[in-house]
PDB file of C-alpha atoms in Angstrom:
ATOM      1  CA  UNK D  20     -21.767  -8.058-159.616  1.00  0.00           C
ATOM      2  CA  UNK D  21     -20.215  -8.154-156.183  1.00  0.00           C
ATOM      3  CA  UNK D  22     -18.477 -10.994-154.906  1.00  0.00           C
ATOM      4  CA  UNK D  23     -19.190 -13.190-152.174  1.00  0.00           C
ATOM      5  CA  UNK D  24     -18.086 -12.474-149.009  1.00  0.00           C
ATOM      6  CA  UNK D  25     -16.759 -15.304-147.022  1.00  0.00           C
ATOM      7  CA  UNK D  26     -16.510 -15.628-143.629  1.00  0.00           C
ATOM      8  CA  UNK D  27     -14.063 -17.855-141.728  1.00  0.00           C
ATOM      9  CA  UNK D  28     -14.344 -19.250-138.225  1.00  0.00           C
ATOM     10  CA  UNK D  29     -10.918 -17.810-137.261  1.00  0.00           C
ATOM     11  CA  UNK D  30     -12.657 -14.029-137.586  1.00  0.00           C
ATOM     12  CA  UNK D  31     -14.779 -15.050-134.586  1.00  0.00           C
ATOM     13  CA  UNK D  32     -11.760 -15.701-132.359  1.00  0.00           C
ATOM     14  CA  UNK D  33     -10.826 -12.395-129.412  1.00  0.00           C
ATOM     15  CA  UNK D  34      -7.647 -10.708-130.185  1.00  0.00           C
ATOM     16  CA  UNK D  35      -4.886 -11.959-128.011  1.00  0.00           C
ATOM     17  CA  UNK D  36      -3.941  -9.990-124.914  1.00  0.00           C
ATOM     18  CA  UNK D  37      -1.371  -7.061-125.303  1.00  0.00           C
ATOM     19  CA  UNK D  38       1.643  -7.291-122.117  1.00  0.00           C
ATOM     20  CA  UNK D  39       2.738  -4.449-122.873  1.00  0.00           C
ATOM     21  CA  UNK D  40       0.103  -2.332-123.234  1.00  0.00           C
ATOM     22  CA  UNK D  41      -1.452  -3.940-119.576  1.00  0.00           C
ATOM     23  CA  UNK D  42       1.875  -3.203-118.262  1.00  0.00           C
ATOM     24  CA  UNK D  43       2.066   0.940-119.444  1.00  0.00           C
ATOM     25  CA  UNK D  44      -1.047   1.032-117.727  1.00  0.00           C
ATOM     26  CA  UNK D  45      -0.560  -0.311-114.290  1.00  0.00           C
ATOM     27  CA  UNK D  46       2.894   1.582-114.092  1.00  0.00           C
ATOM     28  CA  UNK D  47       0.692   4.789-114.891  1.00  0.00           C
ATOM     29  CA  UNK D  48      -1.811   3.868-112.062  1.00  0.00           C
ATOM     30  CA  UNK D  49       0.902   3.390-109.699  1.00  0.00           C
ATOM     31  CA  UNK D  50       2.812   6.292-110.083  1.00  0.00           C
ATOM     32  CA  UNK D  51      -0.307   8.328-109.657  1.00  0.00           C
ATOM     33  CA  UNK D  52      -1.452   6.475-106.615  1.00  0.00           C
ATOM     34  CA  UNK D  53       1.951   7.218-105.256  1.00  0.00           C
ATOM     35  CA  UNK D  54       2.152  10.876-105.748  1.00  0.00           C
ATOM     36  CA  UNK D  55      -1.699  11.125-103.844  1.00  0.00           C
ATOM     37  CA  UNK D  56      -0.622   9.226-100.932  1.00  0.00           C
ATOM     38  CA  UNK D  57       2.759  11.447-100.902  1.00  0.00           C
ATOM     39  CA  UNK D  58      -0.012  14.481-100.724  1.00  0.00           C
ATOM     40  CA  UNK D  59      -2.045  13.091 -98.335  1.00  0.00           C
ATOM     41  CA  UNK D  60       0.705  12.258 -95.959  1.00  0.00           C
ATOM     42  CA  UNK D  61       1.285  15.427 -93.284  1.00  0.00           C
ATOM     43  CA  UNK D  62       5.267  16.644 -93.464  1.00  0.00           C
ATOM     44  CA  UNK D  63       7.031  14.463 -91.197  1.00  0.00           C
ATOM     45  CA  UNK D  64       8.017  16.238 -87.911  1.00  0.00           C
ATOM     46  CA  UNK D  65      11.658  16.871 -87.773  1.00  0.00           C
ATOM     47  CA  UNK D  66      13.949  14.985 -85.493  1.00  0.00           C
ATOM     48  CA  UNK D  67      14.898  17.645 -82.558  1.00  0.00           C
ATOM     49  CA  UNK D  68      16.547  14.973 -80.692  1.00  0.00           C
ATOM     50  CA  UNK D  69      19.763  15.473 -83.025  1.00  0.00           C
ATOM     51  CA  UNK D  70      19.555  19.668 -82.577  1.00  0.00           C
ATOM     52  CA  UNK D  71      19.048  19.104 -78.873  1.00  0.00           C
ATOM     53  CA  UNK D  72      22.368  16.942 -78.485  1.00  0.00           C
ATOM     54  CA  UNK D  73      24.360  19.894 -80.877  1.00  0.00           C
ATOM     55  CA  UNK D  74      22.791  22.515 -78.798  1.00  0.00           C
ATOM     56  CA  UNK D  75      25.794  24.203 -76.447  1.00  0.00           C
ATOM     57  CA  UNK D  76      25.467  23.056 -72.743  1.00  0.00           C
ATOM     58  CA  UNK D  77      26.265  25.204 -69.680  1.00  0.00           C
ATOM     59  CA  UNK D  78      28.325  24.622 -67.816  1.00  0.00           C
ATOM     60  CA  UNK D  79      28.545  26.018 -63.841  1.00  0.00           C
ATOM     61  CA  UNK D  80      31.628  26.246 -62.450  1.00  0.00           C
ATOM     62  CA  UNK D  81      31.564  26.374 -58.702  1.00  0.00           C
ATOM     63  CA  UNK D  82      33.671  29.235 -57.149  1.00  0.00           C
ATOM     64  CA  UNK D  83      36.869  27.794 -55.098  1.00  0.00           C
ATOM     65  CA  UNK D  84      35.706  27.447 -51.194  1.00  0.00           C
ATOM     66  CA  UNK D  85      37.182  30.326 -48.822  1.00  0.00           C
ATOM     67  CA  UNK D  86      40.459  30.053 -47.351  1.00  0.00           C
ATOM     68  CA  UNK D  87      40.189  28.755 -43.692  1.00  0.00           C
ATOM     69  CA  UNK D  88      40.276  31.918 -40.687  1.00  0.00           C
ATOM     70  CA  UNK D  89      44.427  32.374 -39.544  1.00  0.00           C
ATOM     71  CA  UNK D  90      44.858  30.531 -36.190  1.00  0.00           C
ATOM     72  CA  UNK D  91      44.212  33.226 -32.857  1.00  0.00           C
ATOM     73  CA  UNK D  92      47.255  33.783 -31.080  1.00  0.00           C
ATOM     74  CA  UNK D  93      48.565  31.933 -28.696  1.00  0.00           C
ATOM     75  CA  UNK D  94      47.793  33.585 -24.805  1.00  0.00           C
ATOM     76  CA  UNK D  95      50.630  35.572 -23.769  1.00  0.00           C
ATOM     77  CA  UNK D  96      51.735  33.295 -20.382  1.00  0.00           C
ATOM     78  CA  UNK D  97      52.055  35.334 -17.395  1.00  0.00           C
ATOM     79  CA  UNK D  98      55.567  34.808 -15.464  1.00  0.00           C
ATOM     80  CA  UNK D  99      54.910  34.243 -11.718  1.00  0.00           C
ATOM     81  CA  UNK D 100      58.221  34.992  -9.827  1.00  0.00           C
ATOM     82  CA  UNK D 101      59.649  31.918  -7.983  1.00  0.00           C
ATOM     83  CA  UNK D 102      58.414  31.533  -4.130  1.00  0.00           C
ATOM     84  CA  UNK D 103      61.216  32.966  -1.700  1.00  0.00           C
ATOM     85  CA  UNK D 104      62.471  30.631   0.395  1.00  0.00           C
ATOM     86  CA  UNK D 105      62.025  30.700   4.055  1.00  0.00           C
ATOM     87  CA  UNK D 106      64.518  30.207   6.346  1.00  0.00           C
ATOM     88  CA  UNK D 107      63.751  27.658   8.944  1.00  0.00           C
ATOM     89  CA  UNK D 108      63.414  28.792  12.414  1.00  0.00           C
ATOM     90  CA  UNK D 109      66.385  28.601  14.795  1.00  0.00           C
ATOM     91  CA  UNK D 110      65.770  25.288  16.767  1.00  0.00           C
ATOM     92  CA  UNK D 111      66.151  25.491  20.391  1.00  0.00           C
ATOM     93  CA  UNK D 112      67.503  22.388  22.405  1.00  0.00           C
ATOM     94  CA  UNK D 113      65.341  22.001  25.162  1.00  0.00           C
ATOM     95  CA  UNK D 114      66.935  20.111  28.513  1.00  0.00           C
ATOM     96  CA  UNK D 115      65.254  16.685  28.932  1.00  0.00           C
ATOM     97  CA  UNK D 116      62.875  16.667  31.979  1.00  0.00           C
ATOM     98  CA  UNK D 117      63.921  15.289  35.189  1.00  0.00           C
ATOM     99  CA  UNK D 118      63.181  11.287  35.894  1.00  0.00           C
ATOM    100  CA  UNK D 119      60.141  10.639  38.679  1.00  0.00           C
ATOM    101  CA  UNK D 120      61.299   8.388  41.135  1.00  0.00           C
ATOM    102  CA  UNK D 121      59.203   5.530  41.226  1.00  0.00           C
ATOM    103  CA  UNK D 122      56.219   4.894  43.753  1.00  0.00           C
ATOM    104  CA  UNK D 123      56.014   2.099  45.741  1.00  0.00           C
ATOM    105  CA  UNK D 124      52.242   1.233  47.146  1.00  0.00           C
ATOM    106  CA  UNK D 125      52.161  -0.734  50.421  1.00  0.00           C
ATOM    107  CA  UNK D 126      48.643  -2.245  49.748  1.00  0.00           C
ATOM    108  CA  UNK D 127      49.736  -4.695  52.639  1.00  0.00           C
ATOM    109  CA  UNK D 128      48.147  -3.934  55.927  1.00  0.00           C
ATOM    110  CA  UNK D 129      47.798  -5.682  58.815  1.00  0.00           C
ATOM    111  CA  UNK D 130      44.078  -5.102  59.146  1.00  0.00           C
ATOM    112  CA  UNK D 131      43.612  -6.381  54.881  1.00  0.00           C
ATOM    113  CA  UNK D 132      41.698  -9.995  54.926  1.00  0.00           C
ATOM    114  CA  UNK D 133      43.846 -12.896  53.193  1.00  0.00           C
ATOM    115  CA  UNK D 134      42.901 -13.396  49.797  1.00  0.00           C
ATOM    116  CA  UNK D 135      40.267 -16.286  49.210  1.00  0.00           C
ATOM    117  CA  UNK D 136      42.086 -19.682  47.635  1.00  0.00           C
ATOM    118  CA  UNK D 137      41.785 -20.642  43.823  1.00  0.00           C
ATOM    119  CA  UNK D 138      38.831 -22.619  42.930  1.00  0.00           C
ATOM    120  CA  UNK D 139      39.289 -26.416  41.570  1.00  0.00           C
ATOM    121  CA  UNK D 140      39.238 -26.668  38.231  1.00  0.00           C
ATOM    122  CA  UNK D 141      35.764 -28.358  36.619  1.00  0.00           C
ATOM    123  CA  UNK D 142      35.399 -31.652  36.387  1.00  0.00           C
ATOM    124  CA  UNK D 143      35.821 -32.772  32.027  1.00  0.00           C
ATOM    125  CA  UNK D 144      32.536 -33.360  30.636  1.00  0.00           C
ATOM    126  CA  UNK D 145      31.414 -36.576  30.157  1.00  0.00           C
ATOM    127  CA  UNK D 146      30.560 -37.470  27.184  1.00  0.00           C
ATOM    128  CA  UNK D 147      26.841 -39.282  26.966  1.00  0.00           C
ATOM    129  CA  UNK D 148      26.709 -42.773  24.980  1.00  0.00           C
ATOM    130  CA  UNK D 149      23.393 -42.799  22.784  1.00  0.00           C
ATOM    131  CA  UNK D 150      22.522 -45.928  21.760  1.00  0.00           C
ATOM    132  CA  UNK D 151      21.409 -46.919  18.169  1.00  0.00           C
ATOM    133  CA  UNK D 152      18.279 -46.555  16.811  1.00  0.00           C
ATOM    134  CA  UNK D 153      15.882 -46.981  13.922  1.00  0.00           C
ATOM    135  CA  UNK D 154      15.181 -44.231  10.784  1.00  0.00           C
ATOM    136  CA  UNK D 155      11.779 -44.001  11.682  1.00  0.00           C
ATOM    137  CA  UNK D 156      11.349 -41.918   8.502  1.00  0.00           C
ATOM    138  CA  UNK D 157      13.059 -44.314   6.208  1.00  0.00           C
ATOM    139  CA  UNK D 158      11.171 -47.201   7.730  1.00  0.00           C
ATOM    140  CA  UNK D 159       7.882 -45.895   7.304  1.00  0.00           C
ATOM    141  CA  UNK D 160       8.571 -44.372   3.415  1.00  0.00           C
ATOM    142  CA  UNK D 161       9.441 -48.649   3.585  1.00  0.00           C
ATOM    143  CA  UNK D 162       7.049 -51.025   4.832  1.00  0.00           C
ATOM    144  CA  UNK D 163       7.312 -54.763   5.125  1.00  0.00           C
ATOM    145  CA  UNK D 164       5.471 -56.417   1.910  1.00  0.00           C
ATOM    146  CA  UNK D 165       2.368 -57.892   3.930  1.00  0.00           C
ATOM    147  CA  UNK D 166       2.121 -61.634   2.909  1.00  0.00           C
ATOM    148  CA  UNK D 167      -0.847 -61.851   0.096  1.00  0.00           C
ATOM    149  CA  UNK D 168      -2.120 -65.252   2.027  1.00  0.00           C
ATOM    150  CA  UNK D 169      -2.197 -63.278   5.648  1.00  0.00           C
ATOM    151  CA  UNK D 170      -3.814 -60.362   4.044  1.00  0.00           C
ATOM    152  CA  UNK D 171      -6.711 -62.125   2.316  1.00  0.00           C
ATOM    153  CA  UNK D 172      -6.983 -64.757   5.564  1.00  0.00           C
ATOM    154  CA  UNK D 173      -7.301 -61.303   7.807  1.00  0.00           C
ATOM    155  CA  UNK D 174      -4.284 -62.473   9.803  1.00  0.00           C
ATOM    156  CA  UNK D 175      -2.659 -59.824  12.174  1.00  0.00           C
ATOM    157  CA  UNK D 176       0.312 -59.624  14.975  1.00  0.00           C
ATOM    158  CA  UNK D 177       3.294 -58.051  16.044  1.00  0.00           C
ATOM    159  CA  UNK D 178       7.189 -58.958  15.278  1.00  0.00           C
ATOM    160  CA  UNK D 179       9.942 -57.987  17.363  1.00  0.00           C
ATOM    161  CA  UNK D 180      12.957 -58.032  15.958  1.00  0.00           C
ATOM    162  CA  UNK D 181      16.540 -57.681  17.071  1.00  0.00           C
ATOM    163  CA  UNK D 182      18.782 -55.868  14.706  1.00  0.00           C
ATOM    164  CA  UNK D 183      22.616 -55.396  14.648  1.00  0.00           C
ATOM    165  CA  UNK D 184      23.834 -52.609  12.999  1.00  0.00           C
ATOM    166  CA  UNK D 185      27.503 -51.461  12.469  1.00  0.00           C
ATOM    167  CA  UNK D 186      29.230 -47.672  12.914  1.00  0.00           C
ATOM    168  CA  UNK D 187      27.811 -46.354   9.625  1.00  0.00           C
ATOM    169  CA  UNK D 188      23.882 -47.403  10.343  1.00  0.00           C
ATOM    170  CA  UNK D 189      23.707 -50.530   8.050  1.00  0.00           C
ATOM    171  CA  UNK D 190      21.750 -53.683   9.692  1.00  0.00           C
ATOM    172  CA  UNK D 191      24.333 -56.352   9.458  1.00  0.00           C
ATOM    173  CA  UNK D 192      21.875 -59.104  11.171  1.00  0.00           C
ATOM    174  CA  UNK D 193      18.137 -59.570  12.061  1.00  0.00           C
ATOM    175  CA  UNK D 194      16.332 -61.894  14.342  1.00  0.00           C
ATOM    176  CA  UNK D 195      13.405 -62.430  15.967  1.00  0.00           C
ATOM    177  CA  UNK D 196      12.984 -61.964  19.369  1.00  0.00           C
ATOM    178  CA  UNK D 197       9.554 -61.688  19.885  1.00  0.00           C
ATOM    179  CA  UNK D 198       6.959 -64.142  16.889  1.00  0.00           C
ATOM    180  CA  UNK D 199       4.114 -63.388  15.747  1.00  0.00           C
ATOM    181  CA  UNK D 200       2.685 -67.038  15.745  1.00  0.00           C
ATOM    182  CA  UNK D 201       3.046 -66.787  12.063  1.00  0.00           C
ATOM    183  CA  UNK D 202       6.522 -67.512   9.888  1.00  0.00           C
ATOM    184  CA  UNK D 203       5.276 -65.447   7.110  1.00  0.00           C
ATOM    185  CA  UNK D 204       5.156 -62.295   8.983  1.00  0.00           C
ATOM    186  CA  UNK D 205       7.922 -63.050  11.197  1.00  0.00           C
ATOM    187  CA  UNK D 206       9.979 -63.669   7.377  1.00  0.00           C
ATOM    188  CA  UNK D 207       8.417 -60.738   5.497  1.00  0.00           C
ATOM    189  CA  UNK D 208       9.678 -58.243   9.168  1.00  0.00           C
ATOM    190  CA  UNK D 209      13.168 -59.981   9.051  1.00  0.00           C
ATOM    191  CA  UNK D 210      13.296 -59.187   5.387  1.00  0.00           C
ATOM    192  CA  UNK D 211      12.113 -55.626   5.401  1.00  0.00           C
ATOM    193  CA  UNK D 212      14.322 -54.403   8.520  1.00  0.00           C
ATOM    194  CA  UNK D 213      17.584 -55.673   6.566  1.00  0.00           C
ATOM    195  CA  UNK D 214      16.637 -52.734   4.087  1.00  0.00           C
ATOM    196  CA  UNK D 215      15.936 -49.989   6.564  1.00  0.00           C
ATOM    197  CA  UNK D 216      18.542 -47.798   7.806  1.00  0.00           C
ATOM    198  CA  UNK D 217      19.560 -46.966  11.382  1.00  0.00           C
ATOM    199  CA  UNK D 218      20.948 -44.307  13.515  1.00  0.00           C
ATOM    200  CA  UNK D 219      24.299 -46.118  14.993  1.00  0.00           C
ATOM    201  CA  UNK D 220      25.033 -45.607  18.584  1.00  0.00           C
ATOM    202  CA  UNK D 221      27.699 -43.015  20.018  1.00  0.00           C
ATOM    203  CA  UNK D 222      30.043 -43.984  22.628  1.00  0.00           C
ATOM    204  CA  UNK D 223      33.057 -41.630  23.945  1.00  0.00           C
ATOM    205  CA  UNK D 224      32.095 -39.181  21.376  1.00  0.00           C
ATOM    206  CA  UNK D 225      32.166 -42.131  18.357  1.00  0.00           C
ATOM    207  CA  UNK D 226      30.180 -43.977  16.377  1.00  0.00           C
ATOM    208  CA  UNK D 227      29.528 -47.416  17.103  1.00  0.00           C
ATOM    209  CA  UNK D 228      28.037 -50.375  16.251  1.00  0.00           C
ATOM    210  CA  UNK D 229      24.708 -51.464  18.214  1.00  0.00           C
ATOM    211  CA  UNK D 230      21.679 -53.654  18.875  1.00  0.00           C
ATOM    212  CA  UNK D 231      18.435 -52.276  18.258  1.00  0.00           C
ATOM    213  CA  UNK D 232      14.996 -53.427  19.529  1.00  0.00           C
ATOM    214  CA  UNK D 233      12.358 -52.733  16.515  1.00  0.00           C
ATOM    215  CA  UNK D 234       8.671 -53.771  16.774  1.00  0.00           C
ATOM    216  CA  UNK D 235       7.183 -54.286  13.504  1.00  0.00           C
ATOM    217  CA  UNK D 236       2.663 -54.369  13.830  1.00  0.00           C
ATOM    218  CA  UNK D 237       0.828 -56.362  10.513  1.00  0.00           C
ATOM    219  CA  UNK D 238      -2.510 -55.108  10.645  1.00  0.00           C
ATOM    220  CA  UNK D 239      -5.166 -54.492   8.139  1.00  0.00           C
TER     221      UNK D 239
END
């Protein structure tokens, strides 16, 4: 008669896992993995850097430089005998020559004409008096201002004045001597001639003062 079996729930259960076992086997895979990469790999190349830097070096060792050529000798100077000396000729004294008498001319004669008498000496130059005058340049570079009022009215005549000027040109006084029949141009003449600059009169070779005679014309 055979007995039962009996079957528990803990048979059903998966062995536990085995460390060391796992770990035998990954070392082994390693290892071998290691040894077919170290096949695979081509030999390294050796380092000829290090065998290049040991290897002897040549060296060249330039030959000394020629000694430099002996100096030529120095040119054998050629003696020249010392000049003879001359002696001087023998001087000879020579007897002064004799004094010529001096000769009298007798231009005198009583046939000769009398010699004509000195001429008076020139009469001194005079010298001319200028009198003073006006700048004509610098009075027409400076008109009189024409008076606005005259302008516009159409209003025209003729001024003339007397000025006084002193040795250096400069019109120390101004009047009318001739009007124009109208103050404003008489006025605006008087002021513009007191500006204007003169040529000063010249007596004896000087300058002096002077009256001078100016017309001044307002037209349009």
């Amino acid at each position: 008669m055979t007995q039962p079996s009996y079957h528990s729930r803990y048979d059903d259960q998966a062995e536990p896992l085995n460390w060391g076992r796992i770990c035998g086997i990954a070392f082994a895979v390693t290892v071998q993995a290691t040894v077919i990469m170290m096949l695979l790999v081509p030999p390294s190349i050796q380092d000829t850097g290090k065998d290049q830097d040991e290897a002897p070096k040549a060296t060249i060792i330039e030959p000394p430089p020629p000694p430099p050529p002996p100096p030529p000798p120095p040119p054998e100077q050629i003696k020249t005998p010392p000049p003879k000396e001359v002696p001087p000729p023998p001087r000879v004294n020579t007897p002064p020559p004799p004094p010529t008498p001096p000769v009298i001319m007798n231009t005198e004669s009583p046939m000769s004409p009398p010699a004509p008498p000195p001429s008076p000496p020139a009469p001194p130059v005079q010298s001319q008096d200028i009198g003073a005058s006006v700048d004509i340049t610098f009075m027409r570079n400076n008109p009189p201002d024409y008076p606005r009022e005259e302008m516009n009215a159409g209003v025209t005549g003729v001024v003339i004045l007397l000025v006084t000027v002193n040795a250096e040109g400069v019109p120390t006084g101004v009047k009318v001597e001739k009007s124009s029949h109208n103050r404003n141009l008489d006025r605006a003449a008087q002021d513009a001639a007191m500006k204007w600059r003169f040529n000063p009169g010249v007596k004896d070779g000087a300058k002096v003062g002077d009256v001078v005679r100016v017309p001044v014309e307002f037209k349009l």
